[in-house]
PDB file of C-alpha atoms in Angstrom:
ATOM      1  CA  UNK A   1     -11.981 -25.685  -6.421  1.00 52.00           C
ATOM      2  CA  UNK A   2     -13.573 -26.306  -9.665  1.00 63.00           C
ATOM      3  CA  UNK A   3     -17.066 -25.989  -8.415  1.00 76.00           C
ATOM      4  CA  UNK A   4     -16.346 -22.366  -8.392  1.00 86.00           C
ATOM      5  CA  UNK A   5     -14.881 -21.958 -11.309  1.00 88.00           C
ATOM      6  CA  UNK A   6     -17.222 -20.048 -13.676  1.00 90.00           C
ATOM      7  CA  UNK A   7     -17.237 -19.924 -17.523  1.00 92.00           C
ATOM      8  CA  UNK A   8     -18.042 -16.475 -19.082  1.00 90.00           C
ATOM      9  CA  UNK A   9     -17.995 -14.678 -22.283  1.00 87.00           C
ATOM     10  CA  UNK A  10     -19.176 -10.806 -21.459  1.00 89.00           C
ATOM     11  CA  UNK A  11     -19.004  -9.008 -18.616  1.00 90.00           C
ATOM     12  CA  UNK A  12     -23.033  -9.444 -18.017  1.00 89.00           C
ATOM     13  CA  UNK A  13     -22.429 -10.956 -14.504  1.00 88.00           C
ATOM     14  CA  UNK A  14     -23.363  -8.437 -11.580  1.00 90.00           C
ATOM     15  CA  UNK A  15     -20.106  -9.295  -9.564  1.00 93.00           C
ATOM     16  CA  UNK A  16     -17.962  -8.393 -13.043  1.00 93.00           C
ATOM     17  CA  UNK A  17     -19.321  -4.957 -13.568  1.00 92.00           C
ATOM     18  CA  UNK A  18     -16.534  -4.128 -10.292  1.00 93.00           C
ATOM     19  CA  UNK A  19     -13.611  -4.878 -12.913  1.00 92.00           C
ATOM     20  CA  UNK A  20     -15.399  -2.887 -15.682  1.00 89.00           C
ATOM     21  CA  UNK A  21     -17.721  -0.018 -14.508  1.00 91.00           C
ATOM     22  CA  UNK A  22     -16.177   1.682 -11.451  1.00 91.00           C
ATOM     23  CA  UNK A  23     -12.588   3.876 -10.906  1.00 91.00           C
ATOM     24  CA  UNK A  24     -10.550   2.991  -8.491  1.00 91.00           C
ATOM     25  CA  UNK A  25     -12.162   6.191  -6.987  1.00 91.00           C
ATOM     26  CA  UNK A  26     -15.621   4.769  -6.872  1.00 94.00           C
ATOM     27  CA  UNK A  27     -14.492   1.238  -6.151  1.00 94.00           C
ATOM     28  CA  UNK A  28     -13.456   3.378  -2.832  1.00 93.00           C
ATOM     29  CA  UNK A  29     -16.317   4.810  -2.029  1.00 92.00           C
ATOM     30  CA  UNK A  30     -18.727   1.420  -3.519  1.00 93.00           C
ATOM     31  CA  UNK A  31     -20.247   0.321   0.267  1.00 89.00           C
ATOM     32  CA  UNK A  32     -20.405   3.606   1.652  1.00 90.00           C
ATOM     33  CA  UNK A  33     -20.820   4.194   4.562  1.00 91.00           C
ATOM     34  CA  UNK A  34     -19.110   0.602   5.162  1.00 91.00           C
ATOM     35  CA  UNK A  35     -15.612   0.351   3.825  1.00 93.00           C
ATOM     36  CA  UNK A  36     -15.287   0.474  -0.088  1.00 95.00           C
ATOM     37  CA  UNK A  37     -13.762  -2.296  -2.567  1.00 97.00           C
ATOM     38  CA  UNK A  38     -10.346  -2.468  -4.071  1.00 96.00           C
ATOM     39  CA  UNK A  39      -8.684  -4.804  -7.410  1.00 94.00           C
ATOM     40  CA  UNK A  40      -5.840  -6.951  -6.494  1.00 93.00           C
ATOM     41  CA  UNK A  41      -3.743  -7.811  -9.868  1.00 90.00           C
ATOM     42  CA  UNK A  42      -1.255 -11.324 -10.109  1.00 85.00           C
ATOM     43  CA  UNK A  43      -1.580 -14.076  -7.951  1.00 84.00           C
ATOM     44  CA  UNK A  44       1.612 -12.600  -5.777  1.00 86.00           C
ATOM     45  CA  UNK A  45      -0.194 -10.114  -4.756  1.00 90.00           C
ATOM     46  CA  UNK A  46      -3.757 -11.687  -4.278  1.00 90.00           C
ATOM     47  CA  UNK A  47      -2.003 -14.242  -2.163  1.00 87.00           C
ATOM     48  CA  UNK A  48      -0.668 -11.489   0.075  1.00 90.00           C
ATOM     49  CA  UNK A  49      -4.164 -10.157   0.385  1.00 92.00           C
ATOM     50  CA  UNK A  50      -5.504 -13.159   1.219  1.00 89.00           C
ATOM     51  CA  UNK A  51      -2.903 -14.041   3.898  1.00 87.00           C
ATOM     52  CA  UNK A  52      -3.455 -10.573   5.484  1.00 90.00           C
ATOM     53  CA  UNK A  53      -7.363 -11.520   5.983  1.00 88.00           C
ATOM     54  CA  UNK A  54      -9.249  -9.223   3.284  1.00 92.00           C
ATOM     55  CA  UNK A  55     -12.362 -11.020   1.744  1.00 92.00           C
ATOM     56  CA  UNK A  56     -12.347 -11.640  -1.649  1.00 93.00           C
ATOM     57  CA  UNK A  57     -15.297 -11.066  -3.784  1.00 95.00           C
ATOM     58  CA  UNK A  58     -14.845 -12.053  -7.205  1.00 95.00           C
ATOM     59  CA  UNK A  59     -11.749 -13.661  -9.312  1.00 93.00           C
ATOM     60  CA  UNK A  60     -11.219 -12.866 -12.804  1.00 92.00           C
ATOM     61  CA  UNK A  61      -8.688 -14.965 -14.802  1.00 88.00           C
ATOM     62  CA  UNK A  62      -7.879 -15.801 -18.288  1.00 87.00           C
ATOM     63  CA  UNK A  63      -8.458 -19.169 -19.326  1.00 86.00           C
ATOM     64  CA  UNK A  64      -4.830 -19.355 -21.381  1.00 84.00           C
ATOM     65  CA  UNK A  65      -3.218 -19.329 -17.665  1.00 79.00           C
ATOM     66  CA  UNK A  66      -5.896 -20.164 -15.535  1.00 83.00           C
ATOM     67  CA  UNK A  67      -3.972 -23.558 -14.241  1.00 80.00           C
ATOM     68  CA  UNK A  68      -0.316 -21.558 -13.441  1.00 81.00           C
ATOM     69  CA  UNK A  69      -2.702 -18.780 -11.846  1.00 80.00           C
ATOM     70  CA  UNK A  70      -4.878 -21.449  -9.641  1.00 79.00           C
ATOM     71  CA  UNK A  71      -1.619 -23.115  -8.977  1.00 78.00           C
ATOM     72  CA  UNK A  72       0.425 -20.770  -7.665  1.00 74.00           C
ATOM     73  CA  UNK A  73      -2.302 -18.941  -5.402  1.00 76.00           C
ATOM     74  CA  UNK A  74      -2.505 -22.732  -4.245  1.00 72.00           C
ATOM     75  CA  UNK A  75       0.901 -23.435  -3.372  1.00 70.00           C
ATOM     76  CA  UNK A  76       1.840 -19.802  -1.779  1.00 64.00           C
ATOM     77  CA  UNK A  77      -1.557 -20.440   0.821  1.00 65.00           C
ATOM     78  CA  UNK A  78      -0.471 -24.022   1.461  1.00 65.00           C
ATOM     79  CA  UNK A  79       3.324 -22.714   1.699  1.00 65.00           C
ATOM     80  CA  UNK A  80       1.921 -19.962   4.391  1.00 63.00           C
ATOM     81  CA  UNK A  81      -0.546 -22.402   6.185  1.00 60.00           C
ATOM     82  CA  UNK A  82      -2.988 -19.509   5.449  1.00 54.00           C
ATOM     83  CA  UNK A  83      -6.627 -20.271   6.686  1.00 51.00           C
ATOM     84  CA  UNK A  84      -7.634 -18.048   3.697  1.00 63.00           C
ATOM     85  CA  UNK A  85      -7.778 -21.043   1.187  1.00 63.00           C
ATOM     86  CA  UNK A  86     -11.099 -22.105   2.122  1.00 69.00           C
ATOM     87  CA  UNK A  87     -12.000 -18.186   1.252  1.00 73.00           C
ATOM     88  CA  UNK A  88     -10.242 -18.927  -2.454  1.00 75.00           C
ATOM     89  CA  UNK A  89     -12.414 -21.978  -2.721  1.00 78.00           C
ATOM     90  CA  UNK A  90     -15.504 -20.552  -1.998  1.00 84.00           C
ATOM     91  CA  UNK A  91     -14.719 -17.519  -4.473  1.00 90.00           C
ATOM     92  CA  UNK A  92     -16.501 -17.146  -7.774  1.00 93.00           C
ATOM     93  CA  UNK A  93     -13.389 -17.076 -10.121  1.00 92.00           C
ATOM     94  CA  UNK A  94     -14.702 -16.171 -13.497  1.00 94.00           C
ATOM     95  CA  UNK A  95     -12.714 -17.691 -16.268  1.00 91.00           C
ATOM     96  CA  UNK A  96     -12.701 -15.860 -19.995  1.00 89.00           C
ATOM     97  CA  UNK A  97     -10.606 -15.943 -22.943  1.00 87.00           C
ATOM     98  CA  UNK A  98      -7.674 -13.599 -23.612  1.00 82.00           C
ATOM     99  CA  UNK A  99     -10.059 -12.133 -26.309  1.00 84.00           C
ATOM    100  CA  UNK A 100     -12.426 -10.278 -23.773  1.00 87.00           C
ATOM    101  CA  UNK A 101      -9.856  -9.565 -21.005  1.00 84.00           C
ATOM    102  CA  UNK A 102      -7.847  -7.777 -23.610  1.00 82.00           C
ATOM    103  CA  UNK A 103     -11.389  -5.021 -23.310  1.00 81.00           C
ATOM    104  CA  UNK A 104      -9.940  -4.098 -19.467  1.00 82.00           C
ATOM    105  CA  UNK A 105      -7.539  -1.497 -19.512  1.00 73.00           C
ATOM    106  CA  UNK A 106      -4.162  -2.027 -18.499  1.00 68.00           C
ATOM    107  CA  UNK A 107      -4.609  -6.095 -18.826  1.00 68.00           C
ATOM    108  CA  UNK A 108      -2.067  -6.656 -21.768  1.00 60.00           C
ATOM    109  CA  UNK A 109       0.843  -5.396 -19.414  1.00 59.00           C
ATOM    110  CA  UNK A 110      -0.945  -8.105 -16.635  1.00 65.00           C
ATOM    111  CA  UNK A 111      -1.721 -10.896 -18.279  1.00 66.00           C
ATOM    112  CA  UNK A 112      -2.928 -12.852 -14.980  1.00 77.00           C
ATOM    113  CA  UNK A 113      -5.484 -12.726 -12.903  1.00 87.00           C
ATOM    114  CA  UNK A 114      -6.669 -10.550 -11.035  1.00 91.00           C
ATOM    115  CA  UNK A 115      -9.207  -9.723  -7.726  1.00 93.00           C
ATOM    116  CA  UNK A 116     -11.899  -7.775  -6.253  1.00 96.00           C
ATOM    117  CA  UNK A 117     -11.910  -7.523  -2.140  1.00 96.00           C
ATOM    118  CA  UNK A 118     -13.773  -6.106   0.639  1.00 96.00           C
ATOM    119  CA  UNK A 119     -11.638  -3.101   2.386  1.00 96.00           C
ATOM    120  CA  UNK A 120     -11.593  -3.225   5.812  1.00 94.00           C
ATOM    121  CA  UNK A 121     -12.144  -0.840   8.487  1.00 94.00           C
ATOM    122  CA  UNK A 122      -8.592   1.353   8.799  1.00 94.00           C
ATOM    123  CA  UNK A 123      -7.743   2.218  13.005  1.00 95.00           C
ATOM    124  CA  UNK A 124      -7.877   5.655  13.577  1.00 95.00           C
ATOM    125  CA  UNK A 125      -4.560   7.525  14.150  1.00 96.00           C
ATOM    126  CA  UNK A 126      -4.209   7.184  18.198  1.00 95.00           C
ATOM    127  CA  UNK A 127      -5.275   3.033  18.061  1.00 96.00           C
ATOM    128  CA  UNK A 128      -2.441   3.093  15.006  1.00 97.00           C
ATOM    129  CA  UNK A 129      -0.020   4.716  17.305  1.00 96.00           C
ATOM    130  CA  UNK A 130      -1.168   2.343  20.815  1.00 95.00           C
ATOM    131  CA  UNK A 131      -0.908  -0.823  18.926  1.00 96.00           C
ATOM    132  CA  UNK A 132       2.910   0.002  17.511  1.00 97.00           C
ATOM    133  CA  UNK A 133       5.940  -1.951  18.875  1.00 95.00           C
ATOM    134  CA  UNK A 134       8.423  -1.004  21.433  1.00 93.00           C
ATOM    135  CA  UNK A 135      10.629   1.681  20.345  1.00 94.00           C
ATOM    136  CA  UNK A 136       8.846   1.917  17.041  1.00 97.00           C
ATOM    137  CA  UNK A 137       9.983   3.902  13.690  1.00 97.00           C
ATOM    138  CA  UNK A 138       7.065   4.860  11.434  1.00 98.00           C
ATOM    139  CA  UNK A 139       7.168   6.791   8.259  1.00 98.00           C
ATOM    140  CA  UNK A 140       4.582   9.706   7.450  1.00 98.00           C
ATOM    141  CA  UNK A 141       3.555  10.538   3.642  1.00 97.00           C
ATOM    142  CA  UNK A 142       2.566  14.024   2.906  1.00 96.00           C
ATOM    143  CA  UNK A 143       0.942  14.376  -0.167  1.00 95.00           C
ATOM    144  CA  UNK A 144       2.243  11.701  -2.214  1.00 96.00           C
ATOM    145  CA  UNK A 145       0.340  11.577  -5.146  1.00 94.00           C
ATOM    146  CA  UNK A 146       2.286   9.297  -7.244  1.00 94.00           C
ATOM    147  CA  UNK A 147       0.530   5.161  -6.458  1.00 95.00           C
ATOM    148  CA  UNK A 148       4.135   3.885  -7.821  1.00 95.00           C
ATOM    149  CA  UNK A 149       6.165   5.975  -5.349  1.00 96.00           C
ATOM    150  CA  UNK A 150       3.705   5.028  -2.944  1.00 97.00           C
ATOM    151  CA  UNK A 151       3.954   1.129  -3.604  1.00 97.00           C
ATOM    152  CA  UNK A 152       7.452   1.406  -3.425  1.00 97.00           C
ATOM    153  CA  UNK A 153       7.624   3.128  -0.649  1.00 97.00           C
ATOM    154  CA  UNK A 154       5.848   0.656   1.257  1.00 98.00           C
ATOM    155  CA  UNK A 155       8.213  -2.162   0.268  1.00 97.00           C
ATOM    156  CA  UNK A 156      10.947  -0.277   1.294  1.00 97.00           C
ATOM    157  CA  UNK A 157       9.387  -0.172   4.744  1.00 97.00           C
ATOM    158  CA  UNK A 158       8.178  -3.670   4.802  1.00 96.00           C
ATOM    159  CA  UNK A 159      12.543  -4.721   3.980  1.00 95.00           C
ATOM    160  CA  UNK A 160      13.948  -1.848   6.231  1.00 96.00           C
ATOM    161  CA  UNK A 161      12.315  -2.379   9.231  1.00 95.00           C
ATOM    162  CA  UNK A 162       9.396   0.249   9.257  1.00 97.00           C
ATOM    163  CA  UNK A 163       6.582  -0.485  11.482  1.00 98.00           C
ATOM    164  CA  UNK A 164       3.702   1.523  10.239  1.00 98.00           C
ATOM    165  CA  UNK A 165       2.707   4.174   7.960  1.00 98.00           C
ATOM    166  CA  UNK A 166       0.247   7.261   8.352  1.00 98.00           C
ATOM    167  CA  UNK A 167      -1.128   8.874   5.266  1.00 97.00           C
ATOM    168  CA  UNK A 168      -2.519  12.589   5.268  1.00 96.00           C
ATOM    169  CA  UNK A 169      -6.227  11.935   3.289  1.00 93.00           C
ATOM    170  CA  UNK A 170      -4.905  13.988  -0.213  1.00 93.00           C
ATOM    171  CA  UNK A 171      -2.093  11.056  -0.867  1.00 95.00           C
ATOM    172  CA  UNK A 172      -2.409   8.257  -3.106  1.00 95.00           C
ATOM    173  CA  UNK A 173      -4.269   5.047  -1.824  1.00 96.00           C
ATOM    174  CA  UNK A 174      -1.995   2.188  -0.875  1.00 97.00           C
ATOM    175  CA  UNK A 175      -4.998   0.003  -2.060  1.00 96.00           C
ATOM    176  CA  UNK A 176      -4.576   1.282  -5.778  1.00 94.00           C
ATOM    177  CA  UNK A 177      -3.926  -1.332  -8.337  1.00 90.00           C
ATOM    178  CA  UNK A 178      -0.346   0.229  -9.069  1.00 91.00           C
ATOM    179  CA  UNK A 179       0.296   0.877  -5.819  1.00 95.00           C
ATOM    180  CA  UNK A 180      -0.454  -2.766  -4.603  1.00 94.00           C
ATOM    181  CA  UNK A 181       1.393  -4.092  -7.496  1.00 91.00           C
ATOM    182  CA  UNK A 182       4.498  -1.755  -7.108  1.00 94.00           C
ATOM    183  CA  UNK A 183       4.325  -3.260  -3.694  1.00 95.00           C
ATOM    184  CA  UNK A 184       4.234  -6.340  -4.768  1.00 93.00           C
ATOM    185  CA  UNK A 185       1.787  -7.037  -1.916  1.00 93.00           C
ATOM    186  CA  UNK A 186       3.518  -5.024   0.865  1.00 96.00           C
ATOM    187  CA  UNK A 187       0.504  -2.623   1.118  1.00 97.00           C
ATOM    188  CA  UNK A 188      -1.661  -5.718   2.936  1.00 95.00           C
ATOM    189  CA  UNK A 189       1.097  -6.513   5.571  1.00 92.00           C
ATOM    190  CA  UNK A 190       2.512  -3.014   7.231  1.00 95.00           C
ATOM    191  CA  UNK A 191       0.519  -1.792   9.434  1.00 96.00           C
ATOM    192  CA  UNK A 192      -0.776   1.873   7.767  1.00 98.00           C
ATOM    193  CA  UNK A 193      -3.844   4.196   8.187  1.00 97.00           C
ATOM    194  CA  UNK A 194      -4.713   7.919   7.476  1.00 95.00           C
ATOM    195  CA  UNK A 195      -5.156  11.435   9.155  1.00 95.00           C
ATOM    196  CA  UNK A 196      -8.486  12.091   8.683  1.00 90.00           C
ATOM    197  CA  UNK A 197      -9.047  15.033   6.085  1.00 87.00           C
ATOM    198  CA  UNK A 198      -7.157  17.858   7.313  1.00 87.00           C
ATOM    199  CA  UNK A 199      -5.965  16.458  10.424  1.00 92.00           C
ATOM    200  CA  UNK A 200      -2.608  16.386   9.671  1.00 93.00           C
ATOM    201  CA  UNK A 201      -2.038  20.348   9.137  1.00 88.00           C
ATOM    202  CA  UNK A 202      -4.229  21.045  12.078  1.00 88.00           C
ATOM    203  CA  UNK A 203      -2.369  18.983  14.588  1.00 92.00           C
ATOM    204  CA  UNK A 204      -0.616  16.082  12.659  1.00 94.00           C
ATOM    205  CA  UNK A 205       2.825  16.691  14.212  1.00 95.00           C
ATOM    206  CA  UNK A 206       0.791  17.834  17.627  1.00 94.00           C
ATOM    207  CA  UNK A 207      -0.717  14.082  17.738  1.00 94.00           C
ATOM    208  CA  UNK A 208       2.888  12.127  16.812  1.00 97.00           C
ATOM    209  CA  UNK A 209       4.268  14.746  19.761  1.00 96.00           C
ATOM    210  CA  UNK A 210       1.989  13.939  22.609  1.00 95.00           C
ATOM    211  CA  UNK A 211       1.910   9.970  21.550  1.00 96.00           C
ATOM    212  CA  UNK A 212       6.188   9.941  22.475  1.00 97.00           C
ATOM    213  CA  UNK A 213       7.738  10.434  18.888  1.00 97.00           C
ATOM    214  CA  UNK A 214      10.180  12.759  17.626  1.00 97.00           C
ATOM    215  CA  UNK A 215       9.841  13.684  14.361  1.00 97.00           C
ATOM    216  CA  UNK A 216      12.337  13.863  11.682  1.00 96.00           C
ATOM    217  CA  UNK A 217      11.393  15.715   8.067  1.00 95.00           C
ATOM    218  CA  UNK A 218      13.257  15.345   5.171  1.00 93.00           C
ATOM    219  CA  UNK A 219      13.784  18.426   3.296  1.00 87.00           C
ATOM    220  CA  UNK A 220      16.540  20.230   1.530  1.00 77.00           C
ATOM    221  CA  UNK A 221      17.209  22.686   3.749  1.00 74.00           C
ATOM    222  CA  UNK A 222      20.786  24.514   4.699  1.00 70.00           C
ATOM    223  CA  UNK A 223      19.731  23.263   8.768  1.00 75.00           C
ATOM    224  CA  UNK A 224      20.206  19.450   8.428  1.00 84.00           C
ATOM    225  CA  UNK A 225      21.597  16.847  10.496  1.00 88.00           C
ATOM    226  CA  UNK A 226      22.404  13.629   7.910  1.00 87.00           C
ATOM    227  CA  UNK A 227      20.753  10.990   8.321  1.00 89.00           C
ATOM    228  CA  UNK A 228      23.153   8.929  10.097  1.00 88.00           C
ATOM    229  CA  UNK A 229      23.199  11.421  13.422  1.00 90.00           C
ATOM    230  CA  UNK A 230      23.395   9.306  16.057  1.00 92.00           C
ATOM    231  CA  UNK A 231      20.843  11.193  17.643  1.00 93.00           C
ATOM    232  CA  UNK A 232      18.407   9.773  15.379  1.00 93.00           C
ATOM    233  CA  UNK A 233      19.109   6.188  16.096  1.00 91.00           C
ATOM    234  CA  UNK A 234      19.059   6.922  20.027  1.00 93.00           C
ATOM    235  CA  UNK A 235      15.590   8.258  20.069  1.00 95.00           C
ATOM    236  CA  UNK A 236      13.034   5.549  21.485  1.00 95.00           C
ATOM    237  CA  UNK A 237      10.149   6.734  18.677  1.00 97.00           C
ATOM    238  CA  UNK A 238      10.975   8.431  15.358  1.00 97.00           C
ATOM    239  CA  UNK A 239       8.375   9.103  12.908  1.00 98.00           C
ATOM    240  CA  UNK A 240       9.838   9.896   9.068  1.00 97.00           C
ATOM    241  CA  UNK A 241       8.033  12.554   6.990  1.00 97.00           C
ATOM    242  CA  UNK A 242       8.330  12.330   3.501  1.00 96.00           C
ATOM    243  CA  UNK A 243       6.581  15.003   1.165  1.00 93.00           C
ATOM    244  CA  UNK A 244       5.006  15.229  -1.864  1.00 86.00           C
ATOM    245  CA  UNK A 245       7.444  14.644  -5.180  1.00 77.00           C
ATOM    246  CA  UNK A 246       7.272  18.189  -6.184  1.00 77.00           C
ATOM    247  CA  UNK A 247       7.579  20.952  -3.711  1.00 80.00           C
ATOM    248  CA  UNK A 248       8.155  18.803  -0.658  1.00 86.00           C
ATOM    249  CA  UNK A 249       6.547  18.994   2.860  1.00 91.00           C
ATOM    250  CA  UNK A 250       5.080  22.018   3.786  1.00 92.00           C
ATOM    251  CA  UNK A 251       6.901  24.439   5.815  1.00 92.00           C
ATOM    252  CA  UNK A 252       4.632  24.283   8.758  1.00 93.00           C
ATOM    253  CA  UNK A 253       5.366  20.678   9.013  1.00 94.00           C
ATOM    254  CA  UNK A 254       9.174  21.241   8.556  1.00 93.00           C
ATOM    255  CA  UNK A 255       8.918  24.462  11.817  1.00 93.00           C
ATOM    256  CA  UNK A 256       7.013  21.926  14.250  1.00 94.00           C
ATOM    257  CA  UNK A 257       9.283  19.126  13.525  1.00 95.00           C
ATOM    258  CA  UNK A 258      12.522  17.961  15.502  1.00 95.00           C
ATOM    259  CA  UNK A 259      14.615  16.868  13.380  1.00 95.00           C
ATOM    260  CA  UNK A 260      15.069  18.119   9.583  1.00 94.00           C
ATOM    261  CA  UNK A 261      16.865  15.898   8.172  1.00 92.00           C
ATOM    262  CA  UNK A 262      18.838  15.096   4.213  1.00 84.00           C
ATOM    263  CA  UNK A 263      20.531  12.480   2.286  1.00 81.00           C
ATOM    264  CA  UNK A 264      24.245  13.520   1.460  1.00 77.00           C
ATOM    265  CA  UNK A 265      24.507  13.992  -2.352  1.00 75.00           C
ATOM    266  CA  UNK A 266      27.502  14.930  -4.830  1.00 75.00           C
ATOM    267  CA  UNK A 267      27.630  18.466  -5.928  1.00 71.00           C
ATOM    268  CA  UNK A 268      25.244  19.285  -8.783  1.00 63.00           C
ATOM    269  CA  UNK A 269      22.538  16.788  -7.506  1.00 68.00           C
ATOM    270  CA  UNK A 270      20.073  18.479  -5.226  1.00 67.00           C
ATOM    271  CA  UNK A 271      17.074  15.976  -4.985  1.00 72.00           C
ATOM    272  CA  UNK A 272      16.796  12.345  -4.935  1.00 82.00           C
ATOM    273  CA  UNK A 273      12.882  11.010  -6.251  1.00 88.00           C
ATOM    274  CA  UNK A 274      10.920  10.342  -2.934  1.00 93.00           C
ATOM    275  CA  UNK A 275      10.625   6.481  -3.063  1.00 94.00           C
ATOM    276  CA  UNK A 276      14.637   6.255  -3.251  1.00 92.00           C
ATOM    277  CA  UNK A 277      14.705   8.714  -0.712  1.00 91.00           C
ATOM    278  CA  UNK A 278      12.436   6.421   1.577  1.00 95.00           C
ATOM    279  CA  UNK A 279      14.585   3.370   1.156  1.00 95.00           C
ATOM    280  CA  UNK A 280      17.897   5.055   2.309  1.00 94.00           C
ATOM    281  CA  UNK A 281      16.506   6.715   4.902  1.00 94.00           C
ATOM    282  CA  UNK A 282      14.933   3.156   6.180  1.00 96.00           C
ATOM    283  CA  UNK A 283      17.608   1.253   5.464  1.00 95.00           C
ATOM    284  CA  UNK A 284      19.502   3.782   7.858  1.00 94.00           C
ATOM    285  CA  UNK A 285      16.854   4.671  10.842  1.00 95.00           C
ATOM    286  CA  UNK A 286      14.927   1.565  10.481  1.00 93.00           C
ATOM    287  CA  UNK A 287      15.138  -1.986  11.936  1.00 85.00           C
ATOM    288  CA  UNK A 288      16.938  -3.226   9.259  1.00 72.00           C
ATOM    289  CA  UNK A 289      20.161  -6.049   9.710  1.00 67.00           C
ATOM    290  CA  UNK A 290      22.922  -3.516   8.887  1.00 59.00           C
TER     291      UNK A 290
END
């Protein structure tokens, strides 16, 4: 691997201007009309990118823990029998001191290294839905804006037993740096895509309907059933909507649903943040080992 390993001491090189000159915005929208570019941070998570197929671009690491880096994207491959190590060696991993990393925002709570990779093409919603398991349980995320609720709601899912994810267009990326790091990886390994920009008001609920799921919202609302209705577990496809941190799903999506649904809570206590909310609800409705 050291034939790709690449001494540098600015940011001058083409392929590092990704790390420096773009938003994760922009990174997005980089390739247009192809699919865009995201950043990968800590060899955990690169590995996990890796192993789910995306192709890497450029590596940036420091050279204080270049070896422990190197090594442990090594060993997790080899560990996983992941084809995607003769993608690593055929990377340019750019190697700088701690000096000129420390420029990169956010790098002195990092400290490793970190990646740029090609996005790939995301299914559209009805593929998503045909290519789910048997008696699947998917969770929806209505405007959730926050990347760390998002990140850790997609680890919750990966544990619990969630089988795939669908995003309305005005939530947080999964592909974020926080996000993916929150996720500690997660975000490359569920199955997820989004409702196209405005699809999901229009006929979200309509689509999850006429594809064989119930749906089950999770508001606080007086007309609940708790989450551990039987009737919830007995349906062959559930779908989980989850809204936005501060005012919650919309009402329209609440009034088309068929199931609203809450997590009991002790007097005094009327909201629990989203991303807890996510894990108790999969850790009851998913395919988790109870």
């Amino acid at each position: 691997m050291n034939e790709n390993i690449i001494e540098v001491s600015s940011f001058d090189q083409p392929l590092l201007r990704l790390f420096v000159d773009y938003n994760e915005s922009q990174l997005f929208h980089y390739s247009e009309p192809d699919p865009g570019v995201f950043i990968a941070e800590s060899p955990k998570v690169i590995e996990r990118a890796l192993r789910a197929g995306y192709e890497p671009i450029a590596i940036l690491a420091e050279r204080k823990y270049l070896d422990r880096d190197l090594a442990d994207l090594e060993h997790e491959l080899k560990t996983n029998q992941n084809s995607n190590l003769s993608a690593l060696t055929k990377t340019p991993i750019f190697v700088a001191q701690g000096d000129m990393l420390r420029q990169l925002p956010g790098y002195n709570l990092l400290r490793g290294a970190i990646c740029a990779f090609r996005r790939k093409e995301r299914a559209s919603v009805p593929d998503f839905l045909a290519a789910l398991p048997k008696k699947p349980r998917i969770a929806i995320l209505e405007s959730v804006v926050n990347p760390t609720n998002v990140g850790a709601i997609f680890r919750s899912a990966a544990a619990l037993g969630i089988d795939g994810i669908l995003i309305t267009s005005d939530s947080s990326d999964p592909l974020y740096r926080r996000s993916s790091r929150v996720s500690m990886g997660t975000v490359y390994q569920i199955p997820w895509t989004y409702f196209p920009k405005d699809a999901w008001q229009e006929k979200g609920i309509n689509l999850l309907h006429e594809a064989g799921f119930k749906t089950a919202a999770m508001a606080l609302r007086q007309d609940t059933v708790k989450i551990s209705d039987p009737a919830l577990q007995a349906e062959d496809k559930l779908a989980i909507i989850l809204g936005s941190e501060g005012p919650g799903l919309l009402e329209s999506t609440i009034q088309q649903s068929d199931y609203t649904i809450k997590i009991p809570m002790k007097e005094g206590v009327d909201s629990l943040n989203v991303a807890a909310a996510s894990a108790l609800a999969f850790w009851e409705l998913g395919h988790s080992e109870k």
